[in-house]
PDB file of C-alpha atoms in Angstrom:
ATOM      1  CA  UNK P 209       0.000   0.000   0.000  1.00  0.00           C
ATOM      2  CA  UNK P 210       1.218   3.439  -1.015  1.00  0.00           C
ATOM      3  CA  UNK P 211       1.590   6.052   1.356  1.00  0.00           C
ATOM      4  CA  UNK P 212      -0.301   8.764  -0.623  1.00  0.00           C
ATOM      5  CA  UNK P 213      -3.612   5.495  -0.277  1.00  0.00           C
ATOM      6  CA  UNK P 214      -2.626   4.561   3.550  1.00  0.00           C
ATOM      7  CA  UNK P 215      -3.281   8.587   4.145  1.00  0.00           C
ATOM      8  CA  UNK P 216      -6.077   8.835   2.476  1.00  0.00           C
ATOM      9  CA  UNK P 217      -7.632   5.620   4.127  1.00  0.00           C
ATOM     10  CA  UNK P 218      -6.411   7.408   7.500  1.00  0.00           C
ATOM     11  CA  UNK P 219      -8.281  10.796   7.182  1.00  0.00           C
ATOM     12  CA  UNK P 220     -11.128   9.026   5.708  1.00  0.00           C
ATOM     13  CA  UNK P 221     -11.433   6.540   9.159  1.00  0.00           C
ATOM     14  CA  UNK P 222     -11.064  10.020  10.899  1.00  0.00           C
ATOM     15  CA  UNK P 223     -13.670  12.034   8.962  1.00  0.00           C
ATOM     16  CA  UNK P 224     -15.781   8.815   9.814  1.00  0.00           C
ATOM     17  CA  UNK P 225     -15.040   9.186  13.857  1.00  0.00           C
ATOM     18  CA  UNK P 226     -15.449  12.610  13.755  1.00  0.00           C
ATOM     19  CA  UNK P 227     -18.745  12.523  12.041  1.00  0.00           C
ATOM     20  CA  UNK P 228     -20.096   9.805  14.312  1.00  0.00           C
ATOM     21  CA  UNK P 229     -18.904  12.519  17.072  1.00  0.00           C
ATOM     22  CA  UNK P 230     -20.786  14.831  16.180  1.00  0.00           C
ATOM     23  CA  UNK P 231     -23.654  12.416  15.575  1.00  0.00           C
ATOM     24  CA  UNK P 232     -23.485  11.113  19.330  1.00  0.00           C
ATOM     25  CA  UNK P 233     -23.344  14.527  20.963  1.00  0.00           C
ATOM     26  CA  UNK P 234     -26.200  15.543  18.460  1.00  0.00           C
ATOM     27  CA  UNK P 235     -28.030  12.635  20.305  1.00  0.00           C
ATOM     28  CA  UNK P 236     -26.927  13.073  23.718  1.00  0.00           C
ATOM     29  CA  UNK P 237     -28.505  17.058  23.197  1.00  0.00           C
ATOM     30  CA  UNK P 238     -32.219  15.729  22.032  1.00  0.00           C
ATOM     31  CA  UNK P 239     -32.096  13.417  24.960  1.00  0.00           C
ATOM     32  CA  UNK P 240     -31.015  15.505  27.324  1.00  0.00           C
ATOM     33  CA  UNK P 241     -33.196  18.324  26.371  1.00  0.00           C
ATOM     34  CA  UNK P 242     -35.997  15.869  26.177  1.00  0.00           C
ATOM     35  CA  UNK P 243     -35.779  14.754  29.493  1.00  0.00           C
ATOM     36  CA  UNK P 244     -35.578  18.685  31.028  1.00  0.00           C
ATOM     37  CA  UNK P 245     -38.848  19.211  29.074  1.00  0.00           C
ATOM     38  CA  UNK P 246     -40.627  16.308  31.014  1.00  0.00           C
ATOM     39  CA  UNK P 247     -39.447  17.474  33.822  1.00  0.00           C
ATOM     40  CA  UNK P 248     -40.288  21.212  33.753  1.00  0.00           C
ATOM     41  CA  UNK P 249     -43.228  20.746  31.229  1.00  0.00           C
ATOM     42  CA  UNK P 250     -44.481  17.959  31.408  1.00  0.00           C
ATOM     43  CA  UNK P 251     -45.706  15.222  28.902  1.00  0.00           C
ATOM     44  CA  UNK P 252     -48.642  17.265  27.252  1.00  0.00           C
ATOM     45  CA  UNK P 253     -46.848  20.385  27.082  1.00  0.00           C
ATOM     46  CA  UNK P 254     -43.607  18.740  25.339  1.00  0.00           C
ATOM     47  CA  UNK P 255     -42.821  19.420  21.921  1.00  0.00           C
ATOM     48  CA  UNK P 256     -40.495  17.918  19.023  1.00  0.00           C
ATOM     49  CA  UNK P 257     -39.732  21.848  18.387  1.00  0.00           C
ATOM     50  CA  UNK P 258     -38.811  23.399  21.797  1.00  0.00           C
ATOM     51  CA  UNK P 259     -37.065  20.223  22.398  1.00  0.00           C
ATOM     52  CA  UNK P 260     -35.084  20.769  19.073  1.00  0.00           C
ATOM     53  CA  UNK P 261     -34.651  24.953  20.985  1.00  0.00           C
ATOM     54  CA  UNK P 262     -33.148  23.436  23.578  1.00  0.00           C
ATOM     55  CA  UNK P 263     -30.811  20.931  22.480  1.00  0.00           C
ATOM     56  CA  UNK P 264     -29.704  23.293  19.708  1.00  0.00           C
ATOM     57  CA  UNK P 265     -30.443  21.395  16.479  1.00  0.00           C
ATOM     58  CA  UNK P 266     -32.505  22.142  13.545  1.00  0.00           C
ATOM     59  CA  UNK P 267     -36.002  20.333  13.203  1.00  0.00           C
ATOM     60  CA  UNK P 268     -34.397  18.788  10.592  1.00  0.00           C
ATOM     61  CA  UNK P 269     -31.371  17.498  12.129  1.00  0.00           C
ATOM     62  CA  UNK P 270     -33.725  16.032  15.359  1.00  0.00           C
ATOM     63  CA  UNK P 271     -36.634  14.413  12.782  1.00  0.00           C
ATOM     64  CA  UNK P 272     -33.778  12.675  10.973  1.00  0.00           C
ATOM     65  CA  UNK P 273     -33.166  10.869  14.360  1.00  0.00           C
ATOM     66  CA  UNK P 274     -36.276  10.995  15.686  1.00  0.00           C
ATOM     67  CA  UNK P 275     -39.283  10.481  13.584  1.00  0.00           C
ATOM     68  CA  UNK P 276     -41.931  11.006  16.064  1.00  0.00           C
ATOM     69  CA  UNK P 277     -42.490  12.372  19.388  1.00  0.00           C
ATOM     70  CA  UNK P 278     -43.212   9.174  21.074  1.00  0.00           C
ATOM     71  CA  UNK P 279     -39.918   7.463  19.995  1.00  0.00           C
ATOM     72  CA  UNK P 280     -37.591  10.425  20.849  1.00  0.00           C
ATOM     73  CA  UNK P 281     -39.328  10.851  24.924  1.00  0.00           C
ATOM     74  CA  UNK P 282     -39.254   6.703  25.134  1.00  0.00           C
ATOM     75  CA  UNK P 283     -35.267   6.818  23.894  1.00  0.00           C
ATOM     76  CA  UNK P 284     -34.834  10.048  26.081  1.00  0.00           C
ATOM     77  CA  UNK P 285     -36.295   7.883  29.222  1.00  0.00           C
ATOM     78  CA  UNK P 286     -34.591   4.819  28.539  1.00  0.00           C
ATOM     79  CA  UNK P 287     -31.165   6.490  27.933  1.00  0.00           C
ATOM     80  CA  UNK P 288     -31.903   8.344  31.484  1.00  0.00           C
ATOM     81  CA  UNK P 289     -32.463   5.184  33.298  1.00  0.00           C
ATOM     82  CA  UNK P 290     -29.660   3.641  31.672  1.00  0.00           C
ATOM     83  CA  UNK P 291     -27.433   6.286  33.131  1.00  0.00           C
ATOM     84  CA  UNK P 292     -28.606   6.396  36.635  1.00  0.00           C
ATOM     85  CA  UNK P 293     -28.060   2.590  36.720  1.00  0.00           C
ATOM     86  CA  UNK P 294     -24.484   3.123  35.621  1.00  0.00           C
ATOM     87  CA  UNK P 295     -24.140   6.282  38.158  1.00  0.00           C
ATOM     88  CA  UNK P 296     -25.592   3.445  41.022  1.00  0.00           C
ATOM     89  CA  UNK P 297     -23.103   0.961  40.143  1.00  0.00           C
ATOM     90  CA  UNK P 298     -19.645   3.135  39.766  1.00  0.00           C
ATOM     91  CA  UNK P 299     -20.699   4.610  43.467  1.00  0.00           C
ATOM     92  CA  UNK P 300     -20.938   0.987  44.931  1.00  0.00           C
ATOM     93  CA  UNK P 301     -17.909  -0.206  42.610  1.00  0.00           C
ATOM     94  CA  UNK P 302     -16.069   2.782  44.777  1.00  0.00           C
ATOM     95  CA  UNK P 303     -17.448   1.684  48.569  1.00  0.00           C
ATOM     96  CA  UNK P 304     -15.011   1.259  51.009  1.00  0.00           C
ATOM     97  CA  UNK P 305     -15.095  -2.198  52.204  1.00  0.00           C
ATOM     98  CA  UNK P 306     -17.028  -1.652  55.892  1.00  0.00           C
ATOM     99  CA  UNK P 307     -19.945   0.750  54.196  1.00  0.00           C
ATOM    100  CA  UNK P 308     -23.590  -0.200  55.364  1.00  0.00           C
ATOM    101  CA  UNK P 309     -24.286  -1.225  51.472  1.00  0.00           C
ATOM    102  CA  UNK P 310     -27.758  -1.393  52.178  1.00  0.00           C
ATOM    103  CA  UNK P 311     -28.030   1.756  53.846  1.00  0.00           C
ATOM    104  CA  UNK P 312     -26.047   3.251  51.122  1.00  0.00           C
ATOM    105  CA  UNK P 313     -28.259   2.074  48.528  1.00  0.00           C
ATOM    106  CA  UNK P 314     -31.186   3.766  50.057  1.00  0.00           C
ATOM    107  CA  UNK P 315     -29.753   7.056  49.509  1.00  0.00           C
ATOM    108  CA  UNK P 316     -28.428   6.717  46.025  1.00  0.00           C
ATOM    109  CA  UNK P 317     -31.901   5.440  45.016  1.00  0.00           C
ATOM    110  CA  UNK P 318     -33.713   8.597  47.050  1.00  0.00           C
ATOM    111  CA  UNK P 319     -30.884  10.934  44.955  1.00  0.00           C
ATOM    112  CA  UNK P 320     -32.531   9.007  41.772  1.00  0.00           C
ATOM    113  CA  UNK P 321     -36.195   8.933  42.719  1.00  0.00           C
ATOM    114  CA  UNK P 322     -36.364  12.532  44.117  1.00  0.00           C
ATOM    115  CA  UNK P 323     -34.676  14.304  40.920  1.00  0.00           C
ATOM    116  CA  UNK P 324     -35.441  14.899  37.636  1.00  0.00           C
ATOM    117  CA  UNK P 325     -35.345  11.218  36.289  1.00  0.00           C
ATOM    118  CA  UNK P 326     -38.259   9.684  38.280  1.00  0.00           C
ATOM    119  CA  UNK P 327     -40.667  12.725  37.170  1.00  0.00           C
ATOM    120  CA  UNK P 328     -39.514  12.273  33.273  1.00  0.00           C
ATOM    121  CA  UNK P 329     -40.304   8.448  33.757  1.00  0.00           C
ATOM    122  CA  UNK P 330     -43.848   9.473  35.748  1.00  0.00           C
ATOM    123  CA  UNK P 331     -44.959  11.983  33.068  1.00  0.00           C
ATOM    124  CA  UNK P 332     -44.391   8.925  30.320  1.00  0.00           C
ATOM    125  CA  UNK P 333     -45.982   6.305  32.687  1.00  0.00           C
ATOM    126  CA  UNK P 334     -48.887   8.620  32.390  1.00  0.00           C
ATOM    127  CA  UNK P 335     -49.263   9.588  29.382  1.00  0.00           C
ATOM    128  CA  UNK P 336     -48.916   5.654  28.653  1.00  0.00           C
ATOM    129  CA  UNK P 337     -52.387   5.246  30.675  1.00  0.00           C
ATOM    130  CA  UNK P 338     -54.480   6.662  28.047  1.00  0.00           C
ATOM    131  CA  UNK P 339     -52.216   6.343  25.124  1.00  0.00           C
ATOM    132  CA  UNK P 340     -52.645   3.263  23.434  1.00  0.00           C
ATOM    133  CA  UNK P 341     -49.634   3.724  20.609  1.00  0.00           C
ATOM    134  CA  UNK P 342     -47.530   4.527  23.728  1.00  0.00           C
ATOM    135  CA  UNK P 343     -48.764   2.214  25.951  1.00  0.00           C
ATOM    136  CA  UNK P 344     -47.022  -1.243  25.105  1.00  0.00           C
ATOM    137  CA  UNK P 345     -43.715   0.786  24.180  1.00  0.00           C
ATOM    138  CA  UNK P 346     -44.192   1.872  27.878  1.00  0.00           C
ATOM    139  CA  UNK P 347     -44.863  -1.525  29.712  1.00  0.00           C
ATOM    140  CA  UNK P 348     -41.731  -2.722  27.654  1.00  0.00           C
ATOM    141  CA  UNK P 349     -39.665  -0.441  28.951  1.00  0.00           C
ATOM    142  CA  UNK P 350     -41.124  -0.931  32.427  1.00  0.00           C
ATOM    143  CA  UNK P 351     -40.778  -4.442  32.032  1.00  0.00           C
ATOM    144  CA  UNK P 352     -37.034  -4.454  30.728  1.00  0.00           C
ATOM    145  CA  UNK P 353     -35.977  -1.731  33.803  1.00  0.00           C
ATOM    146  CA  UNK P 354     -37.827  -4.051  36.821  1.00  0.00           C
ATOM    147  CA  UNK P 355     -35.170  -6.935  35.354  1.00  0.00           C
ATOM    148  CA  UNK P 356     -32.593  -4.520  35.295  1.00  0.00           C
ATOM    149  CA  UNK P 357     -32.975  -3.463  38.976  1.00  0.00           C
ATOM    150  CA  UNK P 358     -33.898  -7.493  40.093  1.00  0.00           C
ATOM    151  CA  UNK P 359     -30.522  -8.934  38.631  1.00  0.00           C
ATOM    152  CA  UNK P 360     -28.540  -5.459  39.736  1.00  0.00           C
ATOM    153  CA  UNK P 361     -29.704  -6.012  43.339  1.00  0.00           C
ATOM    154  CA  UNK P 362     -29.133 -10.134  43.620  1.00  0.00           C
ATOM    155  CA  UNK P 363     -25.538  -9.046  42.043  1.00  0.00           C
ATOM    156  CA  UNK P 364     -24.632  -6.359  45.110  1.00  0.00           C
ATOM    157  CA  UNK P 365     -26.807  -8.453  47.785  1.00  0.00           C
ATOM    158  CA  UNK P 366     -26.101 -12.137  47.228  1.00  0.00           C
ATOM    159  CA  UNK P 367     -29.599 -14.270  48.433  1.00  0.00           C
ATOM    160  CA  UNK P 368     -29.316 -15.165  52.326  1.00  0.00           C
ATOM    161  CA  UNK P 369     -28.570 -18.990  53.346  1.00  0.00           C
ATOM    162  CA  UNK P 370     -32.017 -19.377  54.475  1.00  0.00           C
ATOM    163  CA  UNK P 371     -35.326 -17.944  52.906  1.00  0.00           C
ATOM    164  CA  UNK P 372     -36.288 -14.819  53.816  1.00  0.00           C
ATOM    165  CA  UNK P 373     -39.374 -13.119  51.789  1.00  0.00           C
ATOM    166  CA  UNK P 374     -38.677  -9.751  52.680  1.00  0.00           C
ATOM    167  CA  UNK P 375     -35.528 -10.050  50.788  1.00  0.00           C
ATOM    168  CA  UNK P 376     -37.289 -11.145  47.696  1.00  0.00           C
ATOM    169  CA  UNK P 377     -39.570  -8.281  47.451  1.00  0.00           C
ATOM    170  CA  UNK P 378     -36.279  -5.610  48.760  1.00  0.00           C
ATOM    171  CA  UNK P 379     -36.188  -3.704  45.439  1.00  0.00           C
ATOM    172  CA  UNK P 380     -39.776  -3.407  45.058  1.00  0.00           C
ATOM    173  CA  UNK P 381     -40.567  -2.522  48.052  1.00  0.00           C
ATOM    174  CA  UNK P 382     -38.064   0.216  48.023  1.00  0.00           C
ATOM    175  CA  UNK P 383     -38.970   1.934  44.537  1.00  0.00           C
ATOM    176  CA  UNK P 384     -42.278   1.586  45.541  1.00  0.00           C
ATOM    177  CA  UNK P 385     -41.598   3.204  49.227  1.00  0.00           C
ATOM    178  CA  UNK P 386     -39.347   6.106  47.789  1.00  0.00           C
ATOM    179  CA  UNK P 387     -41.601   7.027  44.702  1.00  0.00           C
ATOM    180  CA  UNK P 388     -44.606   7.658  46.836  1.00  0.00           C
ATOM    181  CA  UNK P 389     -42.332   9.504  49.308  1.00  0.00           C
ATOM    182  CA  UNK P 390     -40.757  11.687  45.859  1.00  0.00           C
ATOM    183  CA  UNK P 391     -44.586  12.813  45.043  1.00  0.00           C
ATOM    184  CA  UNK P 392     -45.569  13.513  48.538  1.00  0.00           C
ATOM    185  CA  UNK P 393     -42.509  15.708  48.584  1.00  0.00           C
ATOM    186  CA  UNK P 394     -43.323  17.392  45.466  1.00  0.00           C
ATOM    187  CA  UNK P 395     -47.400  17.939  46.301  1.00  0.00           C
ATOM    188  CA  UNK P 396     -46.205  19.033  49.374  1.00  0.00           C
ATOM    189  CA  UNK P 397     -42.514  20.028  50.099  1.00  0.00           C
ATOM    190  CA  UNK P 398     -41.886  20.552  53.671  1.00  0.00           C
ATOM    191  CA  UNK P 399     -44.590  19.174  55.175  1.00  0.00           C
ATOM    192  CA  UNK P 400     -43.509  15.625  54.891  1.00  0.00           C
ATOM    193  CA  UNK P 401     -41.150  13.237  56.936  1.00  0.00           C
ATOM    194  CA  UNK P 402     -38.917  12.056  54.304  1.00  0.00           C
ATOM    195  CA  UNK P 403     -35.800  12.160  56.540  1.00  0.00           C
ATOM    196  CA  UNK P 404     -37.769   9.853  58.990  1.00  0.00           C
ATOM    197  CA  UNK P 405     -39.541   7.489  56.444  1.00  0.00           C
ATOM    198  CA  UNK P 406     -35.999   6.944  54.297  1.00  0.00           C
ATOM    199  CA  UNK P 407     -34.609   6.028  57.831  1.00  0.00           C
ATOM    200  CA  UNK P 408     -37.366   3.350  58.739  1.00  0.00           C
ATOM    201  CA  UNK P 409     -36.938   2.305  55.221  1.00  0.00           C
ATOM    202  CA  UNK P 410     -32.886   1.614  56.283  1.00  0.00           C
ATOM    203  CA  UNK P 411     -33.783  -0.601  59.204  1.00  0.00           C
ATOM    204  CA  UNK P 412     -36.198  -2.536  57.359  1.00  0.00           C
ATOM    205  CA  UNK P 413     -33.496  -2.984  54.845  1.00  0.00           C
ATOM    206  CA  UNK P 414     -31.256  -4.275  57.392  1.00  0.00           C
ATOM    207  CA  UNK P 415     -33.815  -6.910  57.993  1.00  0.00           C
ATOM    208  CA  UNK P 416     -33.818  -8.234  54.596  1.00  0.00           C
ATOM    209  CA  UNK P 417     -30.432  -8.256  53.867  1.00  0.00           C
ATOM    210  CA  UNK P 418     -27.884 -10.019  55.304  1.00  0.00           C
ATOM    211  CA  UNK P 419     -25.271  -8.214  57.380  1.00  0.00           C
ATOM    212  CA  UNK P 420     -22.463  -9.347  55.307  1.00  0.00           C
ATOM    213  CA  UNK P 421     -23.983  -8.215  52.203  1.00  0.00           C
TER     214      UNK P 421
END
């Protein structure tokens, strides 16, 4: 192979990476943006153009990704959740050895449920209720994340040597604990007991999982 071809070939494979680049952060924007307009707008009130505002990009640019609204706020929520999982397992990856894990997974999944993600992923579950294109995209994605969070929790809390049911139902019971507590906060911030109730929820954890867990 010549050297004039080799460097050809070469800026070629980097026009390629660069483009793809560009492509991924053009992504990243529409999702990002996306999820910010859930949050602040809500499902109804979010649109393919002031998403398009706020992430920067032409209408052009975000319908030649995203077709529809449905499929860019179901990618935007699913890329969301698939980032707050990786968040929640690089903080346990980096636990010191004699961290309460279970403890510590309380709070990581309060920092989750009481932000911005958990009220994107409410206004969808929502608008899924009536929606009947949406709908089975929805319980999909609701499916596929309840796996995600089972095998994720029997990976950082190994199953006790003897049965113990609240164990099985740890994960579940937590969500569902700390995503009423998120929309009690929101209806009504500072007249709750979150401080109290994510405590209680701590020592119940420390019944269903084993000490050395």
């Amino acid at each position: 192979m010549s050297i004039v071809i080799a460097k050809v070939m070469t800026a070629a494979a980097q026009a390629r990476r660069t483009q793809e680049e560009r492509t991924s952060a053009m992504r990243a924007r529409l999702l990002d943006a996306t999820v910010e307009c859930l949050y602040e707008l809500g499902y109804a009130n979010t649109t393919t153009t002031e998403i398009a505002k706020r992430a920067g990009v032409s209408r052009g640019a975000q319908l030649h990704h995203f077709h529809t609204k449905a499929e860019l706020v179901i990618t935007a929520v699913d890329y969301l959740l698939t980032k707050r999982h990786e968040e929640f397992l690089a903080a346990f990856a980096s636990l010191p050895a004699e961290a309460n894990r279970a403890a510590v997974a309380i709070d990581l999944l309060w920092s989750i449920v009481s932000g911005p993600t958990f009220f994107a992923w409410l206004e969808l579950m929502v608008a899924a209720r009536t929606d009947a294109e949406l709908r089975p995209v929805v319980a999909e994605l609701s499916t596929r994340f309840a796996e995600t969070v089972q095998c994720t929790f029997l990976e950082i809390f190994p199953p006790p040597r003897f049965p113990n049911p609240l164990f099985d139902i740890a994960p579940h019971f937590a969500f569902a604990v700390l995503q009423g507590l998120a929309l009690d906060a929101n209806i009504l911030p500072g007249h709750g007991r979150a401080e109290q109730v994510i405590e209680a929820l701590k020592r119940i954890a420390g019944l269903a999982i084993p000490a050395n867990s």
